[in-house]
One Martini backbone bead per residue (centre of mass of N, CA, C, O) as a GRO file, in nm:
protein
  265
    1MET     BB    1  -0.560   0.514   0.867
    2PHE     BB    2  -0.347   0.645   1.050
    3ALA     BB    3  -0.496   0.604   1.318
    4SER     BB    4  -0.504   0.296   1.297
    5PHE     BB    5  -0.200   0.250   1.284
    6THR     BB    6  -0.119   0.387   1.554
    7THR     BB    7  -0.295   0.209   1.731
    8SER     BB    8  -0.155  -0.057   1.662
    9ILE     BB    9   0.122   0.021   1.763
   10ALA     BB   10   0.038   0.073   2.055
   11HIS     BB   11  -0.068  -0.211   2.115
   12PHE     BB   12   0.204  -0.389   2.014
   13VAL     BB   13   0.456  -0.198   2.138
   14LEU     BB   14   0.387   0.017   2.391
   15LEU     BB   15   0.238  -0.204   2.553
   16PRO     BB   16   0.147  -0.386   2.801
   17PRO     BB   17   0.348  -0.665   2.781
   18LEU     BB   18   0.506  -0.648   2.507
   19SER     BB   19   0.709  -0.419   2.563
   20LEU     BB   20   0.860  -0.586   2.785
   21PHE     BB   21   0.941  -0.825   2.612
   22LEU     BB   22   1.105  -0.655   2.414
   23ALA     BB   23   1.303  -0.551   2.629
   24MET     BB   24   1.416  -0.825   2.705
   25LEU     BB   25   1.522  -0.896   2.425
   26THR     BB   26   1.709  -0.656   2.400
   27GLY     BB   27   1.883  -0.722   2.645
   28TRP     BB   28   1.979  -1.000   2.547
   29LEU     BB   29   2.124  -0.882   2.293
   30LEU     BB   30   2.311  -0.668   2.437
   31GLN     BB   31   2.484  -0.861   2.627
   32ARG     BB   32   2.690  -0.953   2.410
   33ARG     BB   33   2.829  -0.653   2.413
   34TRP     BB   34   2.662  -0.525   2.678
   35PRO     BB   35   2.616  -0.673   2.963
   36ARG     BB   36   2.518  -0.459   3.167
   37LEU     BB   37   2.298  -0.328   2.995
   38GLY     BB   38   2.138  -0.582   2.924
   39ARG     BB   39   2.068  -0.665   3.217
   40THR     BB   40   1.923  -0.407   3.296
   41VAL     BB   41   1.698  -0.424   3.088
   42MET     BB   42   1.594  -0.710   3.149
   43TYR     BB   43   1.540  -0.677   3.458
   44GLY     BB   44   1.370  -0.420   3.447
   45ALA     BB   45   1.138  -0.543   3.277
   46SER     BB   46   1.069  -0.770   3.475
   47VAL     BB   47   0.992  -0.592   3.714
   48ALA     BB   48   0.775  -0.423   3.573
   49LEU     BB   49   0.587  -0.659   3.512
   50ILE     BB   50   0.534  -0.747   3.801
   51VAL     BB   51   0.423  -0.478   3.904
   52LEU     BB   52   0.187  -0.449   3.679
   53CYS     BB   53   0.049  -0.728   3.798
   54THR     BB   54  -0.038  -0.536   4.024
   55ASP     BB   55  -0.244  -0.328   4.189
   56ALA     BB   56  -0.029  -0.150   4.312
   57GLY     BB   57   0.116  -0.092   4.041
   58ALA     BB   58  -0.127   0.014   3.875
   59ARG     BB   59  -0.173   0.271   4.049
   60LEU     BB   60   0.066   0.435   3.932
   61LEU     BB   61  -0.121   0.486   3.668
   62VAL     BB   62  -0.422   0.528   3.759
   63ARG     BB   63  -0.442   0.754   3.975
   64PRO     BB   64  -0.344   1.002   3.806
   65LEU     BB   65  -0.577   0.982   3.604
   66GLU     BB   66  -0.821   0.998   3.811
   67SER     BB   67  -0.721   1.286   3.929
   68LEU     BB   68  -0.825   1.450   3.663
   69THR     BB   69  -1.088   1.379   3.812
   70ALA     BB   70  -1.441   1.355   3.926
   71PRO     BB   71  -1.706   1.292   4.082
   72LEU     BB   72  -2.018   1.327   4.063
   73ALA     BB   73  -2.256   1.441   4.231
   74ALA     BB   74  -2.451   1.279   4.463
   75TYR     BB   75  -2.791   1.165   4.428
   76ALA     BB   76  -3.094   1.087   4.481
   77ALA     BB   77  -3.319   0.908   4.338
   78PRO     BB   78  -3.610   0.945   4.210
   79GLY     BB   79  -3.916   0.877   4.225
   80PRO     BB   80  -4.188   0.781   4.033
   81GLU     BB   81  -4.344   1.068   4.135
   82SER     BB   82  -4.097   1.232   4.074
   83PRO     BB   83  -3.918   1.471   3.972
   84PRO     BB   84  -3.656   1.556   3.825
   85ASP     BB   85  -3.312   1.596   3.907
   86THR     BB   86  -3.103   1.876   3.809
   87ARG     BB   87  -2.834   1.898   3.972
   88PRO     BB   88  -2.632   1.702   3.818
   89ALA     BB   89  -2.624   1.869   3.540
   90GLN     BB   90  -2.504   2.160   3.549
   91GLY     BB   91  -2.657   2.275   3.274
   92ALA     BB   92  -2.713   2.048   3.106
   93GLN     BB   93  -2.873   1.914   2.790
   94ALA     BB   94  -2.706   1.637   2.788
   95ILE     BB   95  -2.618   1.292   2.730
   96VAL     BB   96  -2.298   1.121   2.697
   97VAL     BB   97  -2.218   0.793   2.572
   98LEU     BB   98  -1.943   0.587   2.555
   99ALA     BB   99  -1.787   0.354   2.403
  100ALA     BB  100  -1.626   0.040   2.386
  101GLY     BB  101  -1.699  -0.271   2.388
  102SER     BB  102  -1.774  -0.600   2.238
  103MET     BB  103  -1.978  -0.893   2.208
  104GLU     BB  104  -1.999  -1.124   1.971
  105ARG     BB  105  -2.257  -1.317   1.948
  106ALA     BB  106  -2.408  -1.385   2.201
  107PRO     BB  107  -2.560  -1.682   2.276
  108GLU     BB  108  -2.775  -1.588   2.503
  109TYR     BB  109  -2.888  -1.347   2.288
  110GLY     BB  110  -2.822  -1.339   1.971
  111ALA     BB  111  -2.613  -1.093   2.017
  112ASP     BB  112  -2.475  -0.811   2.066
  113ILE     BB  113  -2.270  -0.694   2.343
  114PRO     BB  114  -2.150  -0.544   2.599
  115ASP     BB  115  -1.897  -0.488   2.777
  116THR     BB  116  -1.797  -0.414   3.091
  117ILE     BB  117  -1.725  -0.119   3.033
  118ALA     BB  118  -1.977  -0.038   2.874
  119LEU     BB  119  -2.181  -0.119   3.097
  120ALA     BB  120  -2.092   0.093   3.304
  121ARG     BB  121  -2.166   0.336   3.128
  122ILE     BB  122  -2.462   0.269   3.081
  123ARG     BB  123  -2.556   0.262   3.373
  124TYR     BB  124  -2.480   0.560   3.439
  125GLY     BB  125  -2.645   0.692   3.217
  126ALA     BB  126  -2.918   0.588   3.320
  127TYR     BB  127  -2.905   0.711   3.599
  128LEU     BB  128  -2.889   1.009   3.500
  129GLN     BB  129  -3.149   1.007   3.333
  130HIS     BB  130  -3.339   0.944   3.573
  131GLN     BB  131  -3.262   1.199   3.735
  132THR     BB  132  -3.290   1.437   3.491
  133GLY     BB  133  -3.429   1.382   3.189
  134LEU     BB  134  -3.223   1.375   2.979
  135PRO     BB  135  -3.103   1.350   2.686
  136LEU     BB  136  -2.957   1.078   2.487
  137LEU     BB  137  -2.625   0.982   2.378
  138VAL     BB  138  -2.469   0.750   2.154
  139SER     BB  139  -2.116   0.643   2.094
  140GLY     BB  140  -2.027   0.419   1.823
  141GLY     BB  141  -1.881   0.190   1.608
  142ASN     BB  142  -1.742  -0.073   1.424
  143ALA     BB  143  -1.878  -0.187   1.190
  144ASP     BB  144  -1.947  -0.528   1.022
  145PRO     BB  145  -2.139  -0.650   0.782
  146ALA     BB  146  -1.983  -0.907   0.688
  147ARG     BB  147  -1.998  -1.009   1.015
  148LYS     BB  148  -2.250  -0.895   1.168
  149VAL     BB  149  -2.156  -0.619   1.304
  150GLU     BB  150  -2.241  -0.390   1.518
  151ALA     BB  151  -2.274  -0.097   1.623
  152LYS     BB  152  -2.218   0.013   1.936
  153ALA     BB  153  -2.453   0.217   1.955
  154HIS     BB  154  -2.679   0.012   1.892
  155VAL     BB  155  -2.626  -0.169   2.132
  156MET     BB  156  -2.663   0.042   2.353
  157ALA     BB  157  -2.951   0.131   2.282
  158ARG     BB  158  -3.085  -0.144   2.325
  159VAL     BB  159  -3.005  -0.180   2.623
  160LEU     BB  160  -3.130   0.076   2.735
  161ARG     BB  161  -3.424   0.017   2.645
  162ASP     BB  162  -3.460  -0.291   2.742
  163ASP     BB  163  -3.289  -0.304   3.031
  164PHE     BB  164  -3.314   0.026   3.141
  165ARG     BB  165  -3.550   0.203   3.049
  166THR     BB  166  -3.398   0.403   2.828
  167PRO     BB  167  -3.391   0.670   2.644
  168VAL     BB  168  -3.288   0.746   2.299
  169GLN     BB  169  -3.219   1.019   2.095
  170TRP     BB  170  -2.915   0.946   1.999
  171VAL     BB  171  -2.722   0.797   1.721
  172GLU     BB  172  -2.363   0.730   1.689
  173PRO     BB  173  -2.217   0.494   1.434
  174GLU     BB  174  -1.913   0.605   1.306
  175SER     BB  175  -1.711   0.593   1.521
  176ALA     BB  176  -1.347   0.494   1.615
  177THR     BB  177  -1.281   0.738   1.806
  178THR     BB  178  -1.268   0.983   2.032
  179ALA     BB  179  -1.254   1.216   1.830
  180GLU     BB  180  -1.506   1.115   1.672
  181ASN     BB  181  -1.707   1.118   1.894
  182ALA     BB  182  -1.692   1.426   1.924
  183ALA     BB  183  -1.742   1.532   1.636
  184PHE     BB  184  -2.013   1.376   1.573
  185SER     BB  185  -2.171   1.458   1.824
  186ALA     BB  186  -2.152   1.766   1.796
  187ARG     BB  187  -2.305   1.786   1.532
  188MET     BB  188  -2.576   1.677   1.640
  189LEU     BB  189  -2.614   1.867   1.889
  190LYS     BB  190  -2.600   2.146   1.752
  191GLN     BB  191  -2.857   2.098   1.578
  192ALA     BB  192  -3.021   2.083   1.872
  193GLY     BB  193  -2.884   2.313   2.069
  194VAL     BB  194  -2.634   2.177   2.199
  195ARG     BB  195  -2.353   2.278   2.440
  196ARG     BB  196  -2.409   2.099   2.707
  197VAL     BB  197  -2.256   1.811   2.875
  198LEU     BB  198  -2.281   1.491   2.990
  199LEU     BB  199  -1.993   1.289   3.039
  200VAL     BB  200  -1.968   0.936   2.977
  201THR     BB  201  -1.703   0.759   3.139
  202THR     BB  202  -1.423   0.646   3.230
  203ALA     BB  203  -1.192   0.770   3.439
  204MET     BB  204  -0.938   0.715   3.259
  205HIS     BB  205  -1.083   0.852   2.993
  206MET     BB  206  -1.173   1.149   3.060
  207ALA     BB  207  -0.944   1.344   2.988
  208ARG     BB  208  -0.947   1.278   2.682
  209ALA     BB  209  -1.248   1.319   2.624
  210GLN     BB  210  -1.278   1.609   2.719
  211ARG     BB  211  -1.075   1.731   2.524
  212ALA     BB  212  -1.226   1.646   2.264
  213PHE     BB  213  -1.501   1.790   2.320
  214GLU     BB  214  -1.388   2.075   2.352
  215HIS     BB  215  -1.258   2.084   2.070
  216ALA     BB  216  -1.560   2.047   1.938
  217GLY     BB  217  -1.739   2.279   2.117
  218LEU     BB  218  -1.800   2.168   2.405
  219GLU     BB  219  -1.945   2.155   2.706
  220VAL     BB  220  -1.817   1.994   3.009
  221VAL     BB  221  -1.953   1.744   3.228
  222PRO     BB  222  -1.813   1.531   3.424
  223ALA     BB  223  -1.906   1.156   3.428
  224PRO     BB  224  -1.753   0.939   3.593
  225THR     BB  225  -1.658   0.589   3.596
  226MET     BB  226  -1.488   0.334   3.723
  227PHE     BB  227  -1.313   0.337   3.977
  228GLN     BB  228  -0.985   0.173   4.072
  229ALA     BB  229  -0.800   0.365   4.301
  230TYR     BB  230  -0.974   0.327   4.544
  231GLY     BB  231  -0.872   0.291   4.845
  232PRO     BB  232  -0.715   0.072   5.025
  233LEU     BB  233  -0.461  -0.126   5.075
  234SER     BB  234  -0.387  -0.470   5.028
  235PRO     BB  235  -0.208  -0.754   5.027
  236LEU     BB  236  -0.341  -0.869   4.758
  237GLU     BB  237  -0.232  -0.619   4.574
  238PHE     BB  238   0.068  -0.775   4.556
  239VAL     BB  239  -0.067  -0.979   4.369
  240PRO     BB  240  -0.070  -1.121   4.086
  241SER     BB  241  -0.285  -1.024   3.797
  242ALA     BB  242  -0.485  -0.990   3.524
  243ASP     BB  243  -0.640  -0.733   3.610
  244ALA     BB  244  -0.391  -0.557   3.661
  245LEU     BB  245  -0.275  -0.571   3.376
  246GLN     BB  246  -0.519  -0.443   3.241
  247ALA     BB  247  -0.500  -0.171   3.390
  248SER     BB  248  -0.215  -0.103   3.286
  249TYR     BB  249  -0.286  -0.104   2.990
  250TYR     BB  250  -0.508   0.112   2.992
  251ALA     BB  251  -0.338   0.340   3.119
  252SER     BB  252  -0.117   0.345   2.904
  253TYR     BB  253  -0.303   0.421   2.672
  254GLU     BB  254  -0.396   0.695   2.794
  255TRP     BB  255  -0.119   0.830   2.815
  256ILE     BB  256  -0.060   0.817   2.514
  257GLY     BB  257  -0.312   0.971   2.422
  258LEU     BB  258  -0.248   1.236   2.568
  259ALA     BB  259   0.022   1.288   2.430
  260TRP     BB  260  -0.091   1.299   2.143
  261TYR     BB  261  -0.280   1.538   2.182
  262ARG     BB  262  -0.059   1.744   2.271
  263LEU     BB  263   0.112   1.723   2.006
  264ASN     BB  264  -0.166   1.811   1.822
  265GLU     BB  265  -0.232   2.118   1.933
   0.00000   0.00000   0.00000
């Protein structure tokens, strides 16, 4: 309950764009009594919002997060007659793929499906499983039987098996947070004798996820995907866009999450 409450507070108060709109409102109220301070707050929040709506501005938050991890060494996928290539595994005994979001009751499928972030994680998890032959675990809950919403892990497992022809060894459908992903997955894996895992999640999420899984007692080989701040800047990246604001939102959430983890260690 407390974790859910704090997450809601982070979503609605601390993250852009709402946090910046609230700062603008605060500045507008302050300028009645302290005009200079009020205008500074109001204009500063306006400028920050414009900056974070550009890809160039989003990089200010995204790139430092992504620099906390690195891509797993890339190897050519084995052919259909070739044995699995164990080099990318780096001694790992299993692959863990973490859930993101889902689209409920997608009309073209008649079922829940992963959102774009979850799909990127699933695709990379399948790629690694095909390379290494390691058993795979998917983790994520948030089921709502009253609304006929499936646990995210069940959605991921179905997509991996049906669409990516990838076997899933374990399904962890109860977790609602990254910390629970780690704790519940570790419990299942340790029962199977697994102590070292390839952890698949998005690059921005990896630092927090790795910390959680190591705290749960597992050795982690980071396998991040969906890097967003690589490559040179182009003029169009200084133009505001909804995608850039979404990246700023996601990065801000991860920075707050990392700070929260460090405060509670």
